[in-house]
PDB file of C-alpha atoms in Angstrom:
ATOM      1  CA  UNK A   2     -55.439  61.778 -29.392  1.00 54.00           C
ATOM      2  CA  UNK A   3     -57.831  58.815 -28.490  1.00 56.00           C
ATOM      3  CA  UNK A   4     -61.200  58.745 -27.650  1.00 55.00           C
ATOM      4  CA  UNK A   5     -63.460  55.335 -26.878  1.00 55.00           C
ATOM      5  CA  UNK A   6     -67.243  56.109 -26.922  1.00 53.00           C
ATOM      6  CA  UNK A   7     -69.281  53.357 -25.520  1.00 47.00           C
ATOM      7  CA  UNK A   8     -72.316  54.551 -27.365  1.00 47.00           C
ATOM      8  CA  UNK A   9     -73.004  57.052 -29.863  1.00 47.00           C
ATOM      9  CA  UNK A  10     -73.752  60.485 -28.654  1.00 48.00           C
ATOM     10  CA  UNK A  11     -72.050  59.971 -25.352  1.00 47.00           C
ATOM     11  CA  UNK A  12     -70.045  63.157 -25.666  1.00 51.00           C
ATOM     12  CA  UNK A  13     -69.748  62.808 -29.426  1.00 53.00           C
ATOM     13  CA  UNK A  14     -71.492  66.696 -29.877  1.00 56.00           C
ATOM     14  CA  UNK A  15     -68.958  68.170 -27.002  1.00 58.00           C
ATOM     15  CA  UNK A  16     -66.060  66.533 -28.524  1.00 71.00           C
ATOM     16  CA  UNK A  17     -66.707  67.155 -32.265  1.00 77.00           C
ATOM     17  CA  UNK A  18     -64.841  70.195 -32.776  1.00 81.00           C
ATOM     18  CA  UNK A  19     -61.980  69.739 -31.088  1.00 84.00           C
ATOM     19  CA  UNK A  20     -61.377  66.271 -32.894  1.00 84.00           C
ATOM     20  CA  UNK A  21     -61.929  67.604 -35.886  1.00 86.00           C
ATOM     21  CA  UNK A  22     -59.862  70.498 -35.506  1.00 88.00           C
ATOM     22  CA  UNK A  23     -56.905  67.905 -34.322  1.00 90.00           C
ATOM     23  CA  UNK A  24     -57.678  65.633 -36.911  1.00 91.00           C
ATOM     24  CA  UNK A  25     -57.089  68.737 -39.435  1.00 91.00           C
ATOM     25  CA  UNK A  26     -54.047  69.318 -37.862  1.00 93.00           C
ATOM     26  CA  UNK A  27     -51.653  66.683 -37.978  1.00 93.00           C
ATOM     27  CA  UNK A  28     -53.121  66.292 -41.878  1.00 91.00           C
ATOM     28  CA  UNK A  29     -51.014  69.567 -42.406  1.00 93.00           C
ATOM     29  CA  UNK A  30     -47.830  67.409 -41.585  1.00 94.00           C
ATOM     30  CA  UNK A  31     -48.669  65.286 -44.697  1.00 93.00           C
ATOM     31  CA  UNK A  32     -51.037  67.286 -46.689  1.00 91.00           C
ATOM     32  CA  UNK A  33     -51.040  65.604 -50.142  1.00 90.00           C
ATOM     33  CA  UNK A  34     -52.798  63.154 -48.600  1.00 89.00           C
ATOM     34  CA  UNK A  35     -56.191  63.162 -50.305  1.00 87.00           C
ATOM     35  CA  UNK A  36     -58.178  61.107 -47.588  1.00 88.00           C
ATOM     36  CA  UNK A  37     -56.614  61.491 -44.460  1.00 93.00           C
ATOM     37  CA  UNK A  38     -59.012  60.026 -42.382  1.00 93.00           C
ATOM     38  CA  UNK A  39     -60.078  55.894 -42.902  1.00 92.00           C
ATOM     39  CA  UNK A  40     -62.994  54.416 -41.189  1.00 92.00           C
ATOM     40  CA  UNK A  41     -63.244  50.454 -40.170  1.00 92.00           C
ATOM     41  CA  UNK A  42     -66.467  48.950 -39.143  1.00 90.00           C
ATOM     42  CA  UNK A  43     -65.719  45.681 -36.701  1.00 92.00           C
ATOM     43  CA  UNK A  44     -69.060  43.717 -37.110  1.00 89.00           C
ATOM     44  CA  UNK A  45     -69.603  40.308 -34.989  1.00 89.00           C
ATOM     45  CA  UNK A  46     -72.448  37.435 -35.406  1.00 86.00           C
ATOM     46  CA  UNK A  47     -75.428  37.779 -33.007  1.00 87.00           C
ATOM     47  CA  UNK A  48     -73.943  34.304 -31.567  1.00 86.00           C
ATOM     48  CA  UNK A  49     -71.452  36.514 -30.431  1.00 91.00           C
ATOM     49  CA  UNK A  50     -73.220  39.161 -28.261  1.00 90.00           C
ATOM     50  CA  UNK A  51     -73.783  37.396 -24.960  1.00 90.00           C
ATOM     51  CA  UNK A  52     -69.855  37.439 -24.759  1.00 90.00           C
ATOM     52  CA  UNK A  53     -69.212  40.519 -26.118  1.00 92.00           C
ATOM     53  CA  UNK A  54     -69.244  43.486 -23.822  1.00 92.00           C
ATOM     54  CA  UNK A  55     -68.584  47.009 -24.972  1.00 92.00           C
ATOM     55  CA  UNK A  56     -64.878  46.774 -23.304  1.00 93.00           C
ATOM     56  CA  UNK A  57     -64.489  43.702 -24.583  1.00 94.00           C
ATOM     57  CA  UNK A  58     -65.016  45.280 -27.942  1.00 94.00           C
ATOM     58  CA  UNK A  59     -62.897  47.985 -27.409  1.00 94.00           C
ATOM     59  CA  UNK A  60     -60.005  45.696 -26.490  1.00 95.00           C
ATOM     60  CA  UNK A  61     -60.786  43.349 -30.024  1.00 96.00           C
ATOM     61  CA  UNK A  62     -60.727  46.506 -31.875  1.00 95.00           C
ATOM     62  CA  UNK A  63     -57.419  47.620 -30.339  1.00 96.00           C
ATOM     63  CA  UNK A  64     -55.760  44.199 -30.633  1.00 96.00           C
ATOM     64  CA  UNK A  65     -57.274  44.605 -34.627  1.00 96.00           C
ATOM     65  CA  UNK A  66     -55.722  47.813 -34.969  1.00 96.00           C
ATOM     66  CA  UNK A  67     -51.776  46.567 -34.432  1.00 95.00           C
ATOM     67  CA  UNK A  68     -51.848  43.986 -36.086  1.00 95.00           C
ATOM     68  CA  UNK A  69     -53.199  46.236 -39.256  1.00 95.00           C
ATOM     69  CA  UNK A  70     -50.854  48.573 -38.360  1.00 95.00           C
ATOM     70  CA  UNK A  71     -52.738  51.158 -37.273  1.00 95.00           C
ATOM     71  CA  UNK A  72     -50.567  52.694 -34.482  1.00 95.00           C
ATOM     72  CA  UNK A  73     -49.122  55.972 -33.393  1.00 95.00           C
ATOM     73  CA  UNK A  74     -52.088  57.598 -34.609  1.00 95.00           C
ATOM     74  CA  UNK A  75     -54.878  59.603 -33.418  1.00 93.00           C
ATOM     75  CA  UNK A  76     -58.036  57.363 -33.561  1.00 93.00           C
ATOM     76  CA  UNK A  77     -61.571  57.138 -32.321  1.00 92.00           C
ATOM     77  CA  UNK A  78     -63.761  53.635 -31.075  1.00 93.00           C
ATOM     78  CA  UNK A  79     -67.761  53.585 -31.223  1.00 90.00           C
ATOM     79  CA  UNK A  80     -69.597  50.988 -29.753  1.00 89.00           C
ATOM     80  CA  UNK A  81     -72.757  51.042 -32.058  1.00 82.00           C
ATOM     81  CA  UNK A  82     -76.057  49.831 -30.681  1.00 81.00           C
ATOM     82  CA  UNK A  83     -78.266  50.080 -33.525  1.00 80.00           C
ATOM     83  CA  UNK A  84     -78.304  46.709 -35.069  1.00 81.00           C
ATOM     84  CA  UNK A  85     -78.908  43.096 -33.154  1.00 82.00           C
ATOM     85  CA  UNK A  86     -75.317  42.371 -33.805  1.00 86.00           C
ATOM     86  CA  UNK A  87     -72.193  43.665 -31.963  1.00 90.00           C
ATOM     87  CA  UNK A  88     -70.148  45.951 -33.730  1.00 91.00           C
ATOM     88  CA  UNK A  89     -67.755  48.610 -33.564  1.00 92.00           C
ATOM     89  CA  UNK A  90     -66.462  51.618 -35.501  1.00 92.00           C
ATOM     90  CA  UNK A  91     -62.965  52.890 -35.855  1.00 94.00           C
ATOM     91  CA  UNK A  92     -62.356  56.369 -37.001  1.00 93.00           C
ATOM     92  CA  UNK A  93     -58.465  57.056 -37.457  1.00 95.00           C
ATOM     93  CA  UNK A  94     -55.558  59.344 -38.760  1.00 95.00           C
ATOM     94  CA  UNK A  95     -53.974  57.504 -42.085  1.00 95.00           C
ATOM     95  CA  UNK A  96     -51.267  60.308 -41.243  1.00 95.00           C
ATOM     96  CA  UNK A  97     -49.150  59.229 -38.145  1.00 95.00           C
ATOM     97  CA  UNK A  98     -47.989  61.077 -34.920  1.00 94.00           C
ATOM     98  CA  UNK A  99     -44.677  61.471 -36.690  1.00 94.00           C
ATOM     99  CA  UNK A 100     -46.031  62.822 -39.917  1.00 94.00           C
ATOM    100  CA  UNK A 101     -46.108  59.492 -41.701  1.00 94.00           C
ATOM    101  CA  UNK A 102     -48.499  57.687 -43.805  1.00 94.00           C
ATOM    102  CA  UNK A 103     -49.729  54.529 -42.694  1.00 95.00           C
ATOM    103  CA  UNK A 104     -49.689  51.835 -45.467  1.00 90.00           C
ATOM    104  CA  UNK A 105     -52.648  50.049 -46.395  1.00 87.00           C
ATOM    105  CA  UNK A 106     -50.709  47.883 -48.526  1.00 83.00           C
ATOM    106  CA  UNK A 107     -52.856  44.406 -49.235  1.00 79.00           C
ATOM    107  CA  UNK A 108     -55.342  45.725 -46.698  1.00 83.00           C
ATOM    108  CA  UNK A 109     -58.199  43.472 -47.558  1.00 78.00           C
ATOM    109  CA  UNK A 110     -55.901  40.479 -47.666  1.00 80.00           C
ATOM    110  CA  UNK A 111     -54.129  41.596 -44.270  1.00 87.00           C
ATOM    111  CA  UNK A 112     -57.898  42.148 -43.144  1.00 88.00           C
ATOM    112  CA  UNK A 113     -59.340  39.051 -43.984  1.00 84.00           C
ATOM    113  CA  UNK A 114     -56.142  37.040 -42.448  1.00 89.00           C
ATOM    114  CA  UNK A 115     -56.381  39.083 -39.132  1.00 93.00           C
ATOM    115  CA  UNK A 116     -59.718  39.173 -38.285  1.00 90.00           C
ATOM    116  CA  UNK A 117     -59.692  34.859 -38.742  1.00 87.00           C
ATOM    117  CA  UNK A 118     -57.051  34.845 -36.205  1.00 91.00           C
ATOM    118  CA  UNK A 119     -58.928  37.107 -33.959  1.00 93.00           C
ATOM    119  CA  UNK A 120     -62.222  34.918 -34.653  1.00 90.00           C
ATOM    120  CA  UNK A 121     -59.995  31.525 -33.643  1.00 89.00           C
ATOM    121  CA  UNK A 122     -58.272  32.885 -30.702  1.00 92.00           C
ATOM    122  CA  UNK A 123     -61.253  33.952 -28.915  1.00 91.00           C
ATOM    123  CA  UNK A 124     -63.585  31.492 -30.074  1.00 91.00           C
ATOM    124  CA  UNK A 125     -65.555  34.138 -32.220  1.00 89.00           C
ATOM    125  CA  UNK A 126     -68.651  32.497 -34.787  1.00 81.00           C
ATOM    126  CA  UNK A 127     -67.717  31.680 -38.348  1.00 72.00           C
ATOM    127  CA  UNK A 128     -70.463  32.041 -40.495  1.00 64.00           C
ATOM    128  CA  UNK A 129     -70.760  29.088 -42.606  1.00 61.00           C
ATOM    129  CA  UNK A 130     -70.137  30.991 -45.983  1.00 63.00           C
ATOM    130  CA  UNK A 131     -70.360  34.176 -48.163  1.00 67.00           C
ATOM    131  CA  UNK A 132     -73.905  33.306 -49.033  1.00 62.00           C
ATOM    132  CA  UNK A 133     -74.892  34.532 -44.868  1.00 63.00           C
ATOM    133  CA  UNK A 134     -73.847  37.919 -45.891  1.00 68.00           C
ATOM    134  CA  UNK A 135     -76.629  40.914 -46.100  1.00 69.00           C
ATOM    135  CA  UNK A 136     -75.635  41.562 -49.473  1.00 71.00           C
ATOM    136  CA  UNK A 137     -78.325  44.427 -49.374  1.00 73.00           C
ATOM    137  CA  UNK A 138     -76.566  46.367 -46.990  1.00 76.00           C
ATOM    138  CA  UNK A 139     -73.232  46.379 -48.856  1.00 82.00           C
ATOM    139  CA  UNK A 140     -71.493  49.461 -50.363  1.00 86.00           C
ATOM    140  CA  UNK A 141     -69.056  49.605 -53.224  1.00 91.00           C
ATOM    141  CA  UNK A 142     -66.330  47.931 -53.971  1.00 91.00           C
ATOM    142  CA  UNK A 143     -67.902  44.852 -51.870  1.00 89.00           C
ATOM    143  CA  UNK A 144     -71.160  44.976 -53.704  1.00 91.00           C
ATOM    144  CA  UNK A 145     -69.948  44.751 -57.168  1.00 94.00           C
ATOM    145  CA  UNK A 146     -67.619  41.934 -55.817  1.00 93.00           C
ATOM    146  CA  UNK A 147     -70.430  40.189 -53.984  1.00 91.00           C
ATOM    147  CA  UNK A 148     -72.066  40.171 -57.550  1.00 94.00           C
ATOM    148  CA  UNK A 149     -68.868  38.906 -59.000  1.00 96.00           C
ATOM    149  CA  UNK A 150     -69.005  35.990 -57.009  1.00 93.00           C
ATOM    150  CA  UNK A 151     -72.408  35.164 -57.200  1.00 92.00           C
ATOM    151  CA  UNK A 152     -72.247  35.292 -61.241  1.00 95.00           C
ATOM    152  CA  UNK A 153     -69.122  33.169 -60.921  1.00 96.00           C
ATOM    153  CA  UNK A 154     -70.663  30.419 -58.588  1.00 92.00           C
ATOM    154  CA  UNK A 155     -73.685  29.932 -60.629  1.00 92.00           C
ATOM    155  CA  UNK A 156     -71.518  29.618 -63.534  1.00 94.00           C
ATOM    156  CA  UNK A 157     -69.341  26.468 -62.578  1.00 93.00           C
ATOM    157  CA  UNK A 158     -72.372  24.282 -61.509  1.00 88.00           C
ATOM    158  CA  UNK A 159     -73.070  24.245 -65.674  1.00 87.00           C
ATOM    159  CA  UNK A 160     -69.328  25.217 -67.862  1.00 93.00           C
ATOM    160  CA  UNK A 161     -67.030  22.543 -68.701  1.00 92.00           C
ATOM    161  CA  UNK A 162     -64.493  24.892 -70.535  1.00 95.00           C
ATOM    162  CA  UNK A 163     -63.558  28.649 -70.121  1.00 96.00           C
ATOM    163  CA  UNK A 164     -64.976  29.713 -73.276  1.00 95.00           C
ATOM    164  CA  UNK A 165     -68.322  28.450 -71.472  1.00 95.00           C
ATOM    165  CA  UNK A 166     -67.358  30.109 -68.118  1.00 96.00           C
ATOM    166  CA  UNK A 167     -66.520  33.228 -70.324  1.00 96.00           C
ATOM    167  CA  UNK A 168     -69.714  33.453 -72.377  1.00 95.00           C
ATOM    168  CA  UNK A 169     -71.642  32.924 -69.393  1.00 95.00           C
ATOM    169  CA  UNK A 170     -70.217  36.004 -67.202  1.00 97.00           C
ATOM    170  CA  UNK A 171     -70.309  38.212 -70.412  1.00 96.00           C
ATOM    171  CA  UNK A 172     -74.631  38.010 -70.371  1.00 95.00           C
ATOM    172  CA  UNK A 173     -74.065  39.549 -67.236  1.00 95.00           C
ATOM    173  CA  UNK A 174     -71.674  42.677 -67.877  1.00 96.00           C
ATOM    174  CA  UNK A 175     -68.756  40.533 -66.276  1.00 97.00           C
ATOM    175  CA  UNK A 176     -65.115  40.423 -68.299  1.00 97.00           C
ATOM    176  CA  UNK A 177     -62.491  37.970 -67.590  1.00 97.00           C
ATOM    177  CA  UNK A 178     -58.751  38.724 -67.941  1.00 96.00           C
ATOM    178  CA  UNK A 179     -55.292  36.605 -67.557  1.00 97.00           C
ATOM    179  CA  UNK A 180     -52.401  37.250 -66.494  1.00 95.00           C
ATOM    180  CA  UNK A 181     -49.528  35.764 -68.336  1.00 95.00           C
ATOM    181  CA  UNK A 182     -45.890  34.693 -67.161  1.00 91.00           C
ATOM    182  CA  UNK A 183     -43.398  37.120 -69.020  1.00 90.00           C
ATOM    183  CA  UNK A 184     -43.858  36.267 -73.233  1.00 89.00           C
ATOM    184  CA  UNK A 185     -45.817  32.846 -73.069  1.00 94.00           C
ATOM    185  CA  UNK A 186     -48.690  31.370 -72.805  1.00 92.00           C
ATOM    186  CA  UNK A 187     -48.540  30.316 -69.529  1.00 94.00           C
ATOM    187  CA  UNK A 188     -51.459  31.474 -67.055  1.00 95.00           C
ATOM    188  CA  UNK A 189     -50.229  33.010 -63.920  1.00 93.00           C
ATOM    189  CA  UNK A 190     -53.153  34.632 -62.418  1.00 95.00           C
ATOM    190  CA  UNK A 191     -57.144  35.985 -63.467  1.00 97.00           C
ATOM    191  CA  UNK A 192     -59.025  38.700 -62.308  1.00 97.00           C
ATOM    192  CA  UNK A 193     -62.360  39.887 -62.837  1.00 97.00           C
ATOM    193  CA  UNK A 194     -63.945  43.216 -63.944  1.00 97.00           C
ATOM    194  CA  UNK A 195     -67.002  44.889 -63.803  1.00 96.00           C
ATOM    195  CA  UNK A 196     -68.404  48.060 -64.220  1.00 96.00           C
ATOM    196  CA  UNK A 197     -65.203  50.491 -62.855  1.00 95.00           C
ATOM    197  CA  UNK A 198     -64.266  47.566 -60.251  1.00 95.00           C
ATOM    198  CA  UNK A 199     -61.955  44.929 -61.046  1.00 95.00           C
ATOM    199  CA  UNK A 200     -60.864  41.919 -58.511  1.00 95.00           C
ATOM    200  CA  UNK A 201     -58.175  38.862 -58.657  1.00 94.00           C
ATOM    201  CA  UNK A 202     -59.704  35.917 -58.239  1.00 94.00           C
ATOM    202  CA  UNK A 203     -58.282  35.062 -54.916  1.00 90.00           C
ATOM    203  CA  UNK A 204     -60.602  38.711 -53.557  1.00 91.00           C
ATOM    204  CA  UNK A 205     -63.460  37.421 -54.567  1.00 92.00           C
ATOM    205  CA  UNK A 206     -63.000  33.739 -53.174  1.00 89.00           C
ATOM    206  CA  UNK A 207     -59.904  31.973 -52.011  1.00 85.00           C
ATOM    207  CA  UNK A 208     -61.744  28.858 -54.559  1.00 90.00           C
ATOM    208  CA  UNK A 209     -61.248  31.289 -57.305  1.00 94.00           C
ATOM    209  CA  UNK A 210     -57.580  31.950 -58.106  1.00 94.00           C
ATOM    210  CA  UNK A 211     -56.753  30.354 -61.034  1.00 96.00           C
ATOM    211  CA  UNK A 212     -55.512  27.469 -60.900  1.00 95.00           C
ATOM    212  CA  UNK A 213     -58.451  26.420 -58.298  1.00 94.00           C
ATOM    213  CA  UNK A 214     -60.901  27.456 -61.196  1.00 96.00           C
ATOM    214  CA  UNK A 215     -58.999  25.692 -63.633  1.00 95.00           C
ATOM    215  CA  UNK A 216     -59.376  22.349 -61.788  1.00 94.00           C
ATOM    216  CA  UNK A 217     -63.042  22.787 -61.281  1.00 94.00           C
ATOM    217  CA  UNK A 218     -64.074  23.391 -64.876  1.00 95.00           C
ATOM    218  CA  UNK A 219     -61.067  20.420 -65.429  1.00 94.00           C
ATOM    219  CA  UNK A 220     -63.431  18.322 -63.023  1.00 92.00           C
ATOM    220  CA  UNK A 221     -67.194  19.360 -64.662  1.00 90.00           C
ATOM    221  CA  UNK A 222     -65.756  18.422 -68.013  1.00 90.00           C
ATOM    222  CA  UNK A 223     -64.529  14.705 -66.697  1.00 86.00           C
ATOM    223  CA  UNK A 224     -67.940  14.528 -64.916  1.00 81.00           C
ATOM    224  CA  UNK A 225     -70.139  15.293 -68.090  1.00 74.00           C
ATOM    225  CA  UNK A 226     -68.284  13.184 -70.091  1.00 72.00           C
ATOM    226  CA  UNK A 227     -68.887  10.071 -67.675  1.00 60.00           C
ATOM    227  CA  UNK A 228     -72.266   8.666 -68.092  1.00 44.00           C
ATOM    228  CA  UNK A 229     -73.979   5.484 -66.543  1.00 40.00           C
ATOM    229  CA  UNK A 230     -72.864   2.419 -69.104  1.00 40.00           C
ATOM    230  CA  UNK A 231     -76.486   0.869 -69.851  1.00 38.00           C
ATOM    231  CA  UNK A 232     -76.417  -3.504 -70.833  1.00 42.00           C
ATOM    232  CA  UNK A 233     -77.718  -3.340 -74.258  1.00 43.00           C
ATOM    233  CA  UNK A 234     -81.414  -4.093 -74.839  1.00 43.00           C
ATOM    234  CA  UNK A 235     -81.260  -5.792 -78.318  1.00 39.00           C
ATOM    235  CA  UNK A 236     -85.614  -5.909 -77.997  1.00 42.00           C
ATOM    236  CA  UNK A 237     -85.351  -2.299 -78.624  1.00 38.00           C
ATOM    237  CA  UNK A 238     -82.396  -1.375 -80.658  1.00 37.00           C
ATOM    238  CA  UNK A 239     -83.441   2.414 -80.799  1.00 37.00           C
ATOM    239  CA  UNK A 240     -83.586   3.165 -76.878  1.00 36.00           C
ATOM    240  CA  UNK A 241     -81.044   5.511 -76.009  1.00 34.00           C
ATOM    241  CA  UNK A 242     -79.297   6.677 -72.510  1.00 35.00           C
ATOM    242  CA  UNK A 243     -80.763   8.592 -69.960  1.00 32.00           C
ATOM    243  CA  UNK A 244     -78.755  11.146 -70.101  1.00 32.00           C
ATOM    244  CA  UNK A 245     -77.926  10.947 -66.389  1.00 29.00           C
ATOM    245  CA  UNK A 246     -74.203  10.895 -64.773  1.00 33.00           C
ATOM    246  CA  UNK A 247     -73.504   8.047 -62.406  1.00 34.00           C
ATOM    247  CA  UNK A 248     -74.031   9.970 -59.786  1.00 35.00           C
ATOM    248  CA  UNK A 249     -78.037  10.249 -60.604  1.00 33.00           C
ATOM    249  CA  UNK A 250     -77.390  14.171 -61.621  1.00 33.00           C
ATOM    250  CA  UNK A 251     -78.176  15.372 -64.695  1.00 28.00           C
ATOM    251  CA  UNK A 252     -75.355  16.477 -66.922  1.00 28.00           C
ATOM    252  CA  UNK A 253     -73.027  14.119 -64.780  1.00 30.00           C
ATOM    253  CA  UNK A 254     -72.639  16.460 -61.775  1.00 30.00           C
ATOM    254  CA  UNK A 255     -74.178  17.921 -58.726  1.00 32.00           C
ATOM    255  CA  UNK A 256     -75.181  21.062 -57.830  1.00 36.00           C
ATOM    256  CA  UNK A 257     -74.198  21.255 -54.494  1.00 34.00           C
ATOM    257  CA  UNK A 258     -70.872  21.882 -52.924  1.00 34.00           C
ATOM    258  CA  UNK A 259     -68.854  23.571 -49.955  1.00 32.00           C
ATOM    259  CA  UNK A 260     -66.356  26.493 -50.440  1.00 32.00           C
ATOM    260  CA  UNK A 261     -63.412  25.721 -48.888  1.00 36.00           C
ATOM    261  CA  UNK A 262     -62.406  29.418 -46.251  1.00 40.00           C
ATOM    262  CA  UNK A 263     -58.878  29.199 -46.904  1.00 41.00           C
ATOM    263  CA  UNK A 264     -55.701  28.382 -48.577  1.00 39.00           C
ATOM    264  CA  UNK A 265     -55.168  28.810 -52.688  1.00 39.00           C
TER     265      UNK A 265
END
């Protein structure tokens, strides 16, 4: 079964039953399944909409769908019309034609990596960073993760160290945890927890995987410790330095900064 609906409530009440009825079927071929049905919301910018027709839509969301996977299944596609962007939904079977369960193995990693070379190959908007996101409208896991990263960016424009970085996300109900190689010391990997939720690094931001955190505490502590070297004034042996980096900033370092959209 497939059904496209260019706008909600174009045949939605007529066809209700009968999906669900099919839907509850083939979940008998697989029935310890707990959630048998997944839902996918395809969401464009506004830049986007003069190109973006309904079937044009409906072809993105099918061209998303195998290369997630998410084939041989019954499935349904909603055009929504009830925001200013573009955006689609996708209601489908995570139990196959054949009885199977789809994976969704590294989904939000397959996700992310699709939908960027969707964006690229049809010259789709990028929005400039995570910080464009309505953050207001999220639901969990992504909200507690969209608080993760906000806790963690404010944090490395001020720690030098980890115990710093550490201190600073424990005010605010956020634990830190590494992942060792085998016996030893070594650092592999870090994730983050919060509340029930827990993240690696790399799901939160491709700047925060480890080692790329590492670095940039590495680089705050170099950049506090360099400070502009002042000609000594011996008419006033007790005036002391500014206290300014030789960049101007205080502390050494600035506050702004790009994050980088891909690559660990």
């Amino acid at each position: 079964m497939k059904i496209v609906l260019l706008a909600p409530g174009t045949g939605v009440k007529c066809y209700r039953e009968s999906i669900i009825q099919s839907f509850a079927t083939q979940r008998l071929m697989n029935p310890d399944i707990k959630k048998p049905v997944g839902h996918i919301s395809l969401n464009y910018s506004v830049e986007d909409a003069p190109k973006l027709t309904d079937l044009k839509m409906i072809d993105l969301a099918h061209e998303y769908m195998k290369e997630m996977g998410i084939v041989n299944t019954q499935y349904i596609i909603v055009c929504h019309h009830d925001r200013k962007h573009p955006h689609v939904h996708i209601v489908f079977n995570w139990i196959d034609n054949n009885g199977k369960t789809i994976t969704d193995q590294n989904d939000r990693y397959r996700n992310e990596q699709v939908c960027k070379r969707l964006k690229q190959k049809y010259g789709l908007y990028f929005a400039p960073g995570k910080e464009n996101v309505k953050q207001d409208r999220l639901k969990e896991p992504d909200k507690t993760k969209y608080e993760i990263y906000n806790v963690i960016k404010s944090g490395l424009k001020y720690a030098k160290d980890w115990q710093l970085l550490q201190g600073y996300l424990s005010k605010e109900g956020i634990q830190i945890r590494f992942k060792y190689k085998g016996q030893t010391n070594e650092v592999q990997g870090i994730s983050f927890t919060k509340g029930e939720y827990s993240f690696k690094g790399s799901e939160i931001d491709r700047s925060f995987s480890y080692s790329k955190l590492d670095a940039q505490l590495n680089r705050n502590s170099q950049q506090q410790q360099e400070t502009v070297t002042i000609k000594p004034d011996y008419s006033t042996p007790k005036e002391t330095n500014s206290g300014f980096g030789k960049n101007g900033n205080l502390f050494g370092f600035s506050n702004s900064g790009s994050m980088p959209d891909d690559g660990e």
